[in-house]
Coordinates of C-alpha atoms in Angstrom, one line a residue:
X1 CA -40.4 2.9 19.2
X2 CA -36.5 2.2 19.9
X3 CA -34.0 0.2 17.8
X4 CA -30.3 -0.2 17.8
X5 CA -27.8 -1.5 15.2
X6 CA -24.4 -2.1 14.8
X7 CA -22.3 -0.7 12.1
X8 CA -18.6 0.5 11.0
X9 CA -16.9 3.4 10.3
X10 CA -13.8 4.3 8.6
X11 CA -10.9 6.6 9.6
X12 CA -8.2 5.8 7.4
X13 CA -7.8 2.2 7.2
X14 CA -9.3 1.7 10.8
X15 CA -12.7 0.9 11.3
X16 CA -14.6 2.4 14.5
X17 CA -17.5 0.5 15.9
X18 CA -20.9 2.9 15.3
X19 CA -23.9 2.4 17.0
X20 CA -27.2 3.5 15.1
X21 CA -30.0 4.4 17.5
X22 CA -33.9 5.1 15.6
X23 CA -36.3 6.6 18.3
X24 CA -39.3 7.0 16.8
X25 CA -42.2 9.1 18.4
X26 CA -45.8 11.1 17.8
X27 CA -45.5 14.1 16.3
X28 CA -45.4 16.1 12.9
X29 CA -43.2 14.2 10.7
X30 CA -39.5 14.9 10.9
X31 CA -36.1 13.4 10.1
X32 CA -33.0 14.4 11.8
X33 CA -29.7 12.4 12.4
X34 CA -27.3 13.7 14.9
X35 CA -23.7 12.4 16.1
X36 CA -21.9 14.7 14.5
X37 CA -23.0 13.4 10.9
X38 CA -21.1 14.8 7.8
X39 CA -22.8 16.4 4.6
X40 CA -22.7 13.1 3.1
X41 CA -24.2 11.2 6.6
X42 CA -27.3 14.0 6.6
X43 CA -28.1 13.6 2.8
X44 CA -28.8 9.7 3.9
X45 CA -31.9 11.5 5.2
X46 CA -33.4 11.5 1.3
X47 CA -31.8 8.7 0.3
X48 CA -33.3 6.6 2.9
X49 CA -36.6 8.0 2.8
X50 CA -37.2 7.0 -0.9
X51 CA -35.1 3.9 -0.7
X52 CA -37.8 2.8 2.3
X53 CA -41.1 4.0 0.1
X54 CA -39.9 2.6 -3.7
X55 CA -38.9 -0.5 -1.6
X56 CA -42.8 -1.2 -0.6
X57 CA -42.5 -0.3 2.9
X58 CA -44.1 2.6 4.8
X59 CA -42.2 5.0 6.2
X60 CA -43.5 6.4 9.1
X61 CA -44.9 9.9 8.7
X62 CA -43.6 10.8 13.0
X63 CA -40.8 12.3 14.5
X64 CA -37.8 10.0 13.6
X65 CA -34.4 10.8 15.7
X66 CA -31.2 8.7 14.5
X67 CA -28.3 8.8 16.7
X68 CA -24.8 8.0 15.5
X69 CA -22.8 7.1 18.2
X70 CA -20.0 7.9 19.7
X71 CA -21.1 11.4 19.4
X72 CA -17.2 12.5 19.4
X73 CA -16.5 11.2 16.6
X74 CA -17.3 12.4 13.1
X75 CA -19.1 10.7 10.2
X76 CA -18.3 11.0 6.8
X77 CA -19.7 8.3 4.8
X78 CA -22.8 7.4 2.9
X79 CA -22.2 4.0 3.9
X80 CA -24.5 4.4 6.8
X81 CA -27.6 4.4 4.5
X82 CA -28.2 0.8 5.1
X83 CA -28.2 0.7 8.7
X84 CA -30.2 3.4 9.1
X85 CA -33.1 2.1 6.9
X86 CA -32.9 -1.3 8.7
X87 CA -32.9 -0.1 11.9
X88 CA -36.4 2.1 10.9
X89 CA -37.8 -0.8 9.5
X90 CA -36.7 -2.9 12.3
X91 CA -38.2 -0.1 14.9
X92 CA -41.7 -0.3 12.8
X93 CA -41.9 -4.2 12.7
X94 CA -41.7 -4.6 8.8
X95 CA -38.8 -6.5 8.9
X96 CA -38.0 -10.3 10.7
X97 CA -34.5 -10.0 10.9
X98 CA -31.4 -11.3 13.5
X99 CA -29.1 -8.8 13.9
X100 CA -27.4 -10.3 16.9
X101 CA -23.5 -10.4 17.1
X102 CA -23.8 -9.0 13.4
X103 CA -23.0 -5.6 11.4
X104 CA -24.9 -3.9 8.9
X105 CA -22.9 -1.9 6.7
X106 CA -23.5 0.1 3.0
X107 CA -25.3 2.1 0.5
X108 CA -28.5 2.9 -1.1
X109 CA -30.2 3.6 -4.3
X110 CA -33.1 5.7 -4.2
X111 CA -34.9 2.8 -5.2
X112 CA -33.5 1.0 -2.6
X113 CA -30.7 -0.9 -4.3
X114 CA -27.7 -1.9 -2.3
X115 CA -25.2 0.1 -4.3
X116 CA -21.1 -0.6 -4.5
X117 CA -19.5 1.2 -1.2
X118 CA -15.5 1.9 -1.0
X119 CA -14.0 -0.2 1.9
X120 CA -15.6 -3.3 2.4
X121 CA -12.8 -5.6 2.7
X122 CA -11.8 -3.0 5.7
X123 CA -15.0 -3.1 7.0
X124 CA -15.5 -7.0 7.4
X125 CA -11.8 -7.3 8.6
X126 CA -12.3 -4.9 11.8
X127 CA -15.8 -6.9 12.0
X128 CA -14.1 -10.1 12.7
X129 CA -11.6 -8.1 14.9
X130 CA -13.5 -6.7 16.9
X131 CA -16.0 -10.5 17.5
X132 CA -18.9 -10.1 15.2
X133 CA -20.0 -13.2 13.5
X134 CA -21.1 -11.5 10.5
X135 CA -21.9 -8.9 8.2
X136 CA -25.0 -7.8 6.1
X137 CA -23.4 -5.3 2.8
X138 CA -24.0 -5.1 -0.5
X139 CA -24.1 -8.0 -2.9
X140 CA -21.1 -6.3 -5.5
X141 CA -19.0 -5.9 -2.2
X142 CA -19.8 -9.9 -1.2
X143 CA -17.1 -11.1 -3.8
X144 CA -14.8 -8.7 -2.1
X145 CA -15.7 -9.3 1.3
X146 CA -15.0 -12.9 1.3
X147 CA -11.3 -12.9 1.5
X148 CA -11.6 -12.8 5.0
X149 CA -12.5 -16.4 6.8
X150 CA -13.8 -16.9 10.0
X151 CA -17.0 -14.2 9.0
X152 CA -20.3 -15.2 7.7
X153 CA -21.1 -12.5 4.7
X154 CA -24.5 -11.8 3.5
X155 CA -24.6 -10.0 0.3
X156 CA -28.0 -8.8 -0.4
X157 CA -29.0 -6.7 -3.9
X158 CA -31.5 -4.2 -2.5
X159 CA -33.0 -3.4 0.6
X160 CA -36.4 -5.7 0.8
X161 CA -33.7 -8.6 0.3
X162 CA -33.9 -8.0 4.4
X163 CA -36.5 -10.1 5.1
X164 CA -34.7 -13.4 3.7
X165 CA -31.2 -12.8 3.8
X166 CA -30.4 -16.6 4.4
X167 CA -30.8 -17.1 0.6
X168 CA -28.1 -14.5 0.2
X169 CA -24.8 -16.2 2.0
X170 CA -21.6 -16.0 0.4
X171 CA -19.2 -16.9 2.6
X172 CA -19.3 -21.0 1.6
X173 CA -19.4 -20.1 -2.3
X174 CA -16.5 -17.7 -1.7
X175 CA -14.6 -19.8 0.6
X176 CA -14.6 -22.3 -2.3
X177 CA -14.5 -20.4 -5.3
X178 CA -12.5 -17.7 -4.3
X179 CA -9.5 -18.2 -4.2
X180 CA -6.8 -16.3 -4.6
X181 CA -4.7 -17.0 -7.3
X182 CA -1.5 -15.9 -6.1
X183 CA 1.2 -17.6 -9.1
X184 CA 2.7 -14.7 -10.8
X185 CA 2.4 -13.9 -14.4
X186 CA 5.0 -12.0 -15.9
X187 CA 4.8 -9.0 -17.9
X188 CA 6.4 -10.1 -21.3
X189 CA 7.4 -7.0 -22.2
X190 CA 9.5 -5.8 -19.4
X191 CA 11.8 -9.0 -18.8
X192 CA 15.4 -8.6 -17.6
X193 CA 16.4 -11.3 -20.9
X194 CA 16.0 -7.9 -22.8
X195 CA 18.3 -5.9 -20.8
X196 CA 21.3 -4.5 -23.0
X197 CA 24.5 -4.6 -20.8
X198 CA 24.1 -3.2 -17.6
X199 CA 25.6 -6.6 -15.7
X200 CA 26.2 -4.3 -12.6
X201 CA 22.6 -2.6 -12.8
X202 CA 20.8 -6.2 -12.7
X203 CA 23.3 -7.0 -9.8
X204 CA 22.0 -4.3 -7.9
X205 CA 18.2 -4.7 -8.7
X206 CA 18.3 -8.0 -7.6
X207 CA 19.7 -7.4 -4.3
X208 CA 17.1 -4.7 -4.1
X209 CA 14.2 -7.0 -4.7
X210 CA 15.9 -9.8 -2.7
X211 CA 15.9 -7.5 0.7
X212 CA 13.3 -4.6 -0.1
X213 CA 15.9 -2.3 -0.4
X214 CA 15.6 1.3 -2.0
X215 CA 17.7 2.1 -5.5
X216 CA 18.6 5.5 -7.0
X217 CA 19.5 5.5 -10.6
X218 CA 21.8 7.9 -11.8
X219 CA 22.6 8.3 -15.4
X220 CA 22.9 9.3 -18.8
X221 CA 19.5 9.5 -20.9
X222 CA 18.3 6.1 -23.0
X223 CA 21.0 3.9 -20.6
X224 CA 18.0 1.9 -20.0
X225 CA 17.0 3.2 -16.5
X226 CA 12.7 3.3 -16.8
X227 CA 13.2 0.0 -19.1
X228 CA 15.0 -2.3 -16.2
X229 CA 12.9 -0.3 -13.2
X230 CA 9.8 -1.1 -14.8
X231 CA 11.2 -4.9 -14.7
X232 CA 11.4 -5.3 -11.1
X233 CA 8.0 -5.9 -10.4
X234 CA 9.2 -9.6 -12.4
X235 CA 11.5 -10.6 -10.1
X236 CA 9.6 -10.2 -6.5
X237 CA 7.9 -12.8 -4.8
X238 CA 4.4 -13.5 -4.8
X239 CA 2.9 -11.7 -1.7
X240 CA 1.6 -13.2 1.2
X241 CA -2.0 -13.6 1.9
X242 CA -1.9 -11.0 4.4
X243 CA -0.3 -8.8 2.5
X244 CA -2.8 -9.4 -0.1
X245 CA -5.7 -8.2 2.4
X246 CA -3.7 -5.0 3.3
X247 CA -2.9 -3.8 -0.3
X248 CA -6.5 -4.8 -1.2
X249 CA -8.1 -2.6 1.5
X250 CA -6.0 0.2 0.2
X251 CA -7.6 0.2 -3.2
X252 CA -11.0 -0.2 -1.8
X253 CA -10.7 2.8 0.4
X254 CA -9.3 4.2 -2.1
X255 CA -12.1 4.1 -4.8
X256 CA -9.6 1.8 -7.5
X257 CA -10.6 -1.6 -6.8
X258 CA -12.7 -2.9 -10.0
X259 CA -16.1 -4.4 -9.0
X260 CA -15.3 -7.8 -7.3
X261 CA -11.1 -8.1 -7.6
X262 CA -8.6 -8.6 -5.5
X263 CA -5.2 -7.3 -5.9
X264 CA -2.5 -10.4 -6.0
X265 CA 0.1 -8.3 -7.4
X266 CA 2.6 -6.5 -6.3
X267 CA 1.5 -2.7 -6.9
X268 CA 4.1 -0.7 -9.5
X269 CA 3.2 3.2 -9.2
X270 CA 4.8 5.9 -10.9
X271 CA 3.5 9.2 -10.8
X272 CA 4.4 12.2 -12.6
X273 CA 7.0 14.3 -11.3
X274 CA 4.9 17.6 -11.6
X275 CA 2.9 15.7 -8.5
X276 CA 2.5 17.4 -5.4
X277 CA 3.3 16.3 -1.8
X278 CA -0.2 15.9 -1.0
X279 CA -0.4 13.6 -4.0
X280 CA 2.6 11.4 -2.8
X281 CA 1.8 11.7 0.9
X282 CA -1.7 11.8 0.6
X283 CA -4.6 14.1 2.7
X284 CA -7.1 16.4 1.4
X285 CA -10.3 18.0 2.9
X286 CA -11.3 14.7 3.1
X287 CA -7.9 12.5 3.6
X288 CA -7.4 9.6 1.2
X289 CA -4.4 7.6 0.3
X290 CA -1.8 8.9 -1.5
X291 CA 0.8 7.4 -3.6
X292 CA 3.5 5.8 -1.3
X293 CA -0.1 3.9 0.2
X294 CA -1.1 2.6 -2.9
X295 CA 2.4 1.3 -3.4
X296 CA 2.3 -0.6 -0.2
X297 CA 4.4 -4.1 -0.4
X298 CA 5.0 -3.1 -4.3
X299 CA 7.3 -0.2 -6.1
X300 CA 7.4 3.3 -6.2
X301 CA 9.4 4.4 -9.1
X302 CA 10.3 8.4 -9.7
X303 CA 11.4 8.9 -12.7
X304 CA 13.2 12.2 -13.1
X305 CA 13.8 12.1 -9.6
X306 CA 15.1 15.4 -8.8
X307 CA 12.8 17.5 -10.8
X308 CA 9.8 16.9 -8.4
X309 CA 9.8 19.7 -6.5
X310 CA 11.8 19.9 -2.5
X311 CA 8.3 19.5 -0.3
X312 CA 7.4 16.4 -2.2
X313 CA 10.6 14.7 -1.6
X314 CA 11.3 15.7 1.5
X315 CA 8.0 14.7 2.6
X316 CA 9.2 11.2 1.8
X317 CA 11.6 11.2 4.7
X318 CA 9.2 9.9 7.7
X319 CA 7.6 7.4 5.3
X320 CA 11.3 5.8 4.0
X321 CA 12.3 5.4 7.7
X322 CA 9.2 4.1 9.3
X323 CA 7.4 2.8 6.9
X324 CA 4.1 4.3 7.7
X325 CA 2.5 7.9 7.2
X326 CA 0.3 10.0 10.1
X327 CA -1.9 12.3 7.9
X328 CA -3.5 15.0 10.9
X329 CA -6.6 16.7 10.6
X330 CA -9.1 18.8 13.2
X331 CA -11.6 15.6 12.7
X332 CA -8.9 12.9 12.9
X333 CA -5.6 11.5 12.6
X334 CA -5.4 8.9 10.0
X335 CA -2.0 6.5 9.6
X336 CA -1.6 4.9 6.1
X337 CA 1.0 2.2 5.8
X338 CA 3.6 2.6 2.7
X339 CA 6.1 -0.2 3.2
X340 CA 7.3 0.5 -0.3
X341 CA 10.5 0.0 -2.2
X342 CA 11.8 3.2 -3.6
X343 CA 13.0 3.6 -7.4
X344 CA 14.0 7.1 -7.8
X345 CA 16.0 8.0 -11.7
X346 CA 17.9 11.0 -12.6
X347 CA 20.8 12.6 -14.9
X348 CA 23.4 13.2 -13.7
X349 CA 23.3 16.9 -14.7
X350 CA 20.7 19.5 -16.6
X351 CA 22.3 18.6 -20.2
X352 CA 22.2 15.1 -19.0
X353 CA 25.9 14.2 -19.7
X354 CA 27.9 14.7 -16.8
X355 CA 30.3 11.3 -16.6
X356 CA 29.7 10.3 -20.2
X357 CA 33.0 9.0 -22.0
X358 CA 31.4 9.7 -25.6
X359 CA 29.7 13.0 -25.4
X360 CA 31.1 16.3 -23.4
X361 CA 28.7 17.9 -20.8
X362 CA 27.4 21.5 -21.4
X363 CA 27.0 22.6 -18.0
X364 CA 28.5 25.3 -16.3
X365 CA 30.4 24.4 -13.0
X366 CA 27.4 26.7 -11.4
X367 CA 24.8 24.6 -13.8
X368 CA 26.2 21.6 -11.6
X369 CA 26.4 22.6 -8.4
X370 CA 22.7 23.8 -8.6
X371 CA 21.6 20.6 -10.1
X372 CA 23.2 18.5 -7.6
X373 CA 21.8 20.7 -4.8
X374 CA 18.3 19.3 -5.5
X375 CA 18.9 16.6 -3.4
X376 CA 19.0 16.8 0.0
X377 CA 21.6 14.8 2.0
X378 CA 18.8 13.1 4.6
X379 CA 17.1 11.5 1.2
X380 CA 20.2 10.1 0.1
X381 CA 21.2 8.7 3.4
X382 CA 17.5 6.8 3.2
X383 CA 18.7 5.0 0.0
X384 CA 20.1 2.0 0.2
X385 CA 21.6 1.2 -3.1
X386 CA 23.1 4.5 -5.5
X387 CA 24.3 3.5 -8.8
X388 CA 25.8 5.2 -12.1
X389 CA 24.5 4.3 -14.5
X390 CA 26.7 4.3 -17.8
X391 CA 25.0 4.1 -21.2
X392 CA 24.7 0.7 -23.2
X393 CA 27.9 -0.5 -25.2
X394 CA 27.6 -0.4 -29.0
X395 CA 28.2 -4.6 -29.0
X396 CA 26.1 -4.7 -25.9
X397 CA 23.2 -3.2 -27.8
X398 CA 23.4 -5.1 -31.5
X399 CA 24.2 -8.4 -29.5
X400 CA 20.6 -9.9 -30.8
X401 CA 21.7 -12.7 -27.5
X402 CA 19.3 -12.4 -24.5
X403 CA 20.4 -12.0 -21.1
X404 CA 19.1 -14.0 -17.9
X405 CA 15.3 -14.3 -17.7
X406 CA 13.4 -12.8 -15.4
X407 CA 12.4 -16.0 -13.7
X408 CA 15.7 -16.9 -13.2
X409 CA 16.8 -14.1 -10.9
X410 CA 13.0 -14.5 -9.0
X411 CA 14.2 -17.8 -8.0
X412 CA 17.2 -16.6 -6.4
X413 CA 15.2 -13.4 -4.7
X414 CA 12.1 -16.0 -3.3
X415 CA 15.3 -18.2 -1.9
X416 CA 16.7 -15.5 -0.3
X417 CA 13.4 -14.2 0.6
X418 CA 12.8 -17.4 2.2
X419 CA 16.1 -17.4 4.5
X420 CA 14.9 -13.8 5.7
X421 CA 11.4 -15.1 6.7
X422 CA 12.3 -18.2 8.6
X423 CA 14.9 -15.8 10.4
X424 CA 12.3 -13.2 11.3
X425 CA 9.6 -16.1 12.2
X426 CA 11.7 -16.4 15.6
X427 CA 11.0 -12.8 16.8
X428 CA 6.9 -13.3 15.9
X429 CA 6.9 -9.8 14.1
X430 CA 4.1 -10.1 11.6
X431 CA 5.0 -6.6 10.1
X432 CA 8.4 -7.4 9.4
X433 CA 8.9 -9.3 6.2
X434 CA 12.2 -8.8 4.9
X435 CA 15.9 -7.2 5.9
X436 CA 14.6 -3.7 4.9
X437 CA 12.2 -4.0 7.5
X438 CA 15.0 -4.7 10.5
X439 CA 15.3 -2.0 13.4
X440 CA 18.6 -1.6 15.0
X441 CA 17.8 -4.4 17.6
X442 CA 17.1 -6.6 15.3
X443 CA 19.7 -5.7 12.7
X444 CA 22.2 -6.5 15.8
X445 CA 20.4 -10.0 16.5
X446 CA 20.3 -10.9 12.9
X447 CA 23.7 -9.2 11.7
X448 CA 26.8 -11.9 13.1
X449 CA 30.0 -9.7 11.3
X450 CA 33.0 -12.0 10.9
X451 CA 36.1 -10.5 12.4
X452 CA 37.6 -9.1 8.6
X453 CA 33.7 -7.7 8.2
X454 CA 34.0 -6.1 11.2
X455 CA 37.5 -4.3 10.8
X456 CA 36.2 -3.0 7.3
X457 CA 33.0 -1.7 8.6
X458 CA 35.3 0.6 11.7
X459 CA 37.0 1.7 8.4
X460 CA 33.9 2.6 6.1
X461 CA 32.7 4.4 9.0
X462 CA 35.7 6.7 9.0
X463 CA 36.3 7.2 5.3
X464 CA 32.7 7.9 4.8
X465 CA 31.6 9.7 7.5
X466 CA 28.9 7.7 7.7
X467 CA 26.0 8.8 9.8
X468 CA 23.7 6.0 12.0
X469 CA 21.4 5.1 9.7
X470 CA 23.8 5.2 6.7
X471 CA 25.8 2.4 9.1
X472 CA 22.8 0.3 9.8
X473 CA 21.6 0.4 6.5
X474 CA 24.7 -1.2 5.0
X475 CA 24.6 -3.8 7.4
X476 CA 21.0 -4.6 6.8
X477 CA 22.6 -4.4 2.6
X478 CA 24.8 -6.8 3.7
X479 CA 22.9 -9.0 5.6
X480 CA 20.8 -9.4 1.9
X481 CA 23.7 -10.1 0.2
X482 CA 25.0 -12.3 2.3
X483 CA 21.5 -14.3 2.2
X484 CA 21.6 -14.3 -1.5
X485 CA 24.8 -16.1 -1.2
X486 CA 23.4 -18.6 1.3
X487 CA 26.1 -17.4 3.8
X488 CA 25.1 -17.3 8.0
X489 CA 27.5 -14.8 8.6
X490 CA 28.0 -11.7 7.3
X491 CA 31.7 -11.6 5.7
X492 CA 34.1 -8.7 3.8
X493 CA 33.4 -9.1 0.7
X494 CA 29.7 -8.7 1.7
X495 CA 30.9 -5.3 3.4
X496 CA 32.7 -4.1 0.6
X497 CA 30.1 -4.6 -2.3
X498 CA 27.5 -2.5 0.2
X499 CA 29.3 0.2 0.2
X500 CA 30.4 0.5 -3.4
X501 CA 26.5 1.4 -3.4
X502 CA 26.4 3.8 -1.7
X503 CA 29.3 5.9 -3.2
X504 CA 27.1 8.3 -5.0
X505 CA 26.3 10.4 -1.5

């Protein structure tokens, strides 16, 4: 007896299509699975075995062979319990079921439930990708599932569910009910209206979220720099739907997607700055995302900057510039996407008073020299906006007034947002959504400098000493600032208030 299914497998966030082969023949019962299976693939032998007998069905005491193929290619999943069973049941005749043009994907119970599996969203996207019509998981990944259209899901709760999966459709329900609620609600407590001061530092985060632009914060401790970085998240635009799917299928792989939700906001990470490259990066024996990937189309914010140690920063180099991380292991290479904006905060200095007007700085001219050593030039040269940050005014900070909402500076980012995306539309780029996303060909298609802009720019780059990418990302600065102004071309004032960011390197 000889069956076949279809099925998925993950590497990264990739899906390759698996073929699961059951040949069953006489002979003293056995139960092996070969093509190059993983630990977790060769325990399915148990869990399928007692899923298929507390199920009701017979499980046939012969020699079973299962064959994962490609044989190349190596399987590390316990995802590939469902499959199997069905394709044993389906080689014995106990179950009536169509499996053409359709993939069978997901995990079992030992009692033969269909149990919650990391990745589905992934899974049924490369599905539709690749010209299957639909998809048999897990009922708890169904909700999930069903952002994608164009796919019939089938979300069954345990395995004898098999035999009538017609009653177990989602995609119509889904289609109808779930949709994604993509208006924003803002965080209350972290509004720019409670902003102290700081007129120049809102200036510069809005031009930030208006182009996708990385921001370094240096300054003096309690001048408000966590406060207003934690605010950003307020002012950008709602993501798209397709960059709803992507961020989404990050989470699932990654095992932080509660049961049945969808992420619709823009992700805000901010780890600890005793975290290791391989927690920003990501990898491990078993690769999974690390933190730039889980702040894909959102904001990474490192606070105390410099303190995390060289590797992890300088790891961030390749990521910054092209927006995507290769991860390389014997098995596999895996590339993550982390097209993220940057937040990084610092002191100025170990004392943390270096600049201040109103307290003297302790260091030592050696103290400062170390300290400032920390950061490599290559890092700085990948940030787009570097501002000093001075600490509140006394009237700024009892002035019981609020500043400008929130909303009110979103408003001008989505408008700006929106000049950027009708631009782009013309070159039919779907990974490029905003100026931070420009390479030099399109920075020179999209970038028209007026003759004054042009003369100041030959003069930055001499002053300055600018390096290539340090020139092309003040044009792409200026191009954003320009857009915020509404302007086609890019003029000298635009010039001039670029570069006064990027003084600090």
């Amino acid at each position: 007896m000889f069956y076949k299914i279809k099925t998925l497998g993950l590497i990264g966030l990739s899906a390759n299509e698996i073929t699961v082969e059951v040949d069953i023949n006489s002979g003293l019962f056995a139960f092996n699975i070969v093509g190059l299976a993983g630990k977790s693939v060769q325990e399915s032998k148990e869990r399928v075995y007692s899923a298929i007998r507390n199920s009701g069905f017979e499980m046939p005491m012969k020699r079973i062979t299962v064959n994962l193929s490609p044989a190349d290619i190596t399987k590390n999943s316990s995802s590939f319990d469902l499959p199997i069973a069905v394709a044993i049941l389906k080689a014995t005749n106990q179950i009536n079921i169509d499996i053409k043009d359709t993939v069978i994907w997901g995990d079992l119970s030992l009692e033969g439930k269909a149990l919650h599996s990391r990745g589905a969203l992934a899974i049924t996207d490369a599905a539709k990708k690749l010209g299957y019509n639909r998809i048999i998981l897990p009922q708890i990944n169904a909700k999930e599932a069903g952002i994608v259209s164009g796919i019939e899901i089938f979300g069954i709760p345990k395995l004898t569910d098999t035999n009538n999966i017609s009653e177990f459709c989602y995609s119509a329900r889904i289609a109808e009910n779930h949709k994604v609620n993509n208006i924003k609600d803002l965080d209350e407590d972290y509004d720019f209206a409670y902003v102290k001061g700081q007129q120049n530092l809102k200036r510069a985060f809005e031009i930030a979220s208006a182009g996708g632009h990385n921001i370094l914060l240096n300054g003096v401790p309690g001048s408000g720099k966590t406060f207003i970085s934690r605010c950003m998240t307020g002012i950008l635009p709602d993501m798209e739907m397709n960059e709803i799917i992507e961020v989404t299928k990050i989470y699932s792989i990654a095992g932080l997607l509660n049961e049945n939700s969808v992420i619709t906001k823009r992700p805000f990470r901010s780890p600890h700055h005793t975290s290791s490259h391989v927690a920003l990066i990501g990898g491990g024996s078993i690769p999974k995302p690390g933190e730039i990937t889980l702040a894909h189309r959102g904001v990474l914010f490192l606070d105390e900057f410099n303190e995390f140690e060289p590797r992890a920063l300088e790891s961030l180099r390749q990521p910054l510039e092209d927006k995507v991380v290769h991860i390389s292991r014997a098995s596999a290479v895996m590339e993550y996407p982390s097209n993220f904006m940057l937040i990084g905060a610092m002191n100025p200095c170990r004392c943390g008073f270096f600049g201040d007007s109103n307290k003297e700085c302790i260091c030592t001219p050696y103290d400062l020299e170390k300290f400032k050593r920390k950061m490599s030039g290559p890092i700085l040269d990948r940030i787009d906006l570097q501002i000093f940050v001075k600490k509140v005014t006394k009237n700024d900070l009892i002035n019981d007034s609020k500043g400008e909402p929130s909303k009110m500076i979103r408003k001008r980012v989505i408008n700006a947002r929106k000049i950027q995306l009708d631009r782009i539309s013309a070159i039919k780029k779907p990974d490029v959504f905003n100026n931070s996303d420009l390479n030099h060909l399109q920075i020179k298609a999209f970038v028209n400098l007026s003759p004054k802009a042009k003369t100041l720019v030959s003069k930055v780059i001499d002053s300055l000493d600018l390096s290539a990418r340090g020139y092309f990302r003040i044009l792409k600065l200026s191009r954003t600032i320009a857009d915020l102004e509404g302007s086609d071309s890019v003029k000298e004032n635009h010039i001039a208030e670029a570069v006064s960011y990027r003084l600090l390197s």
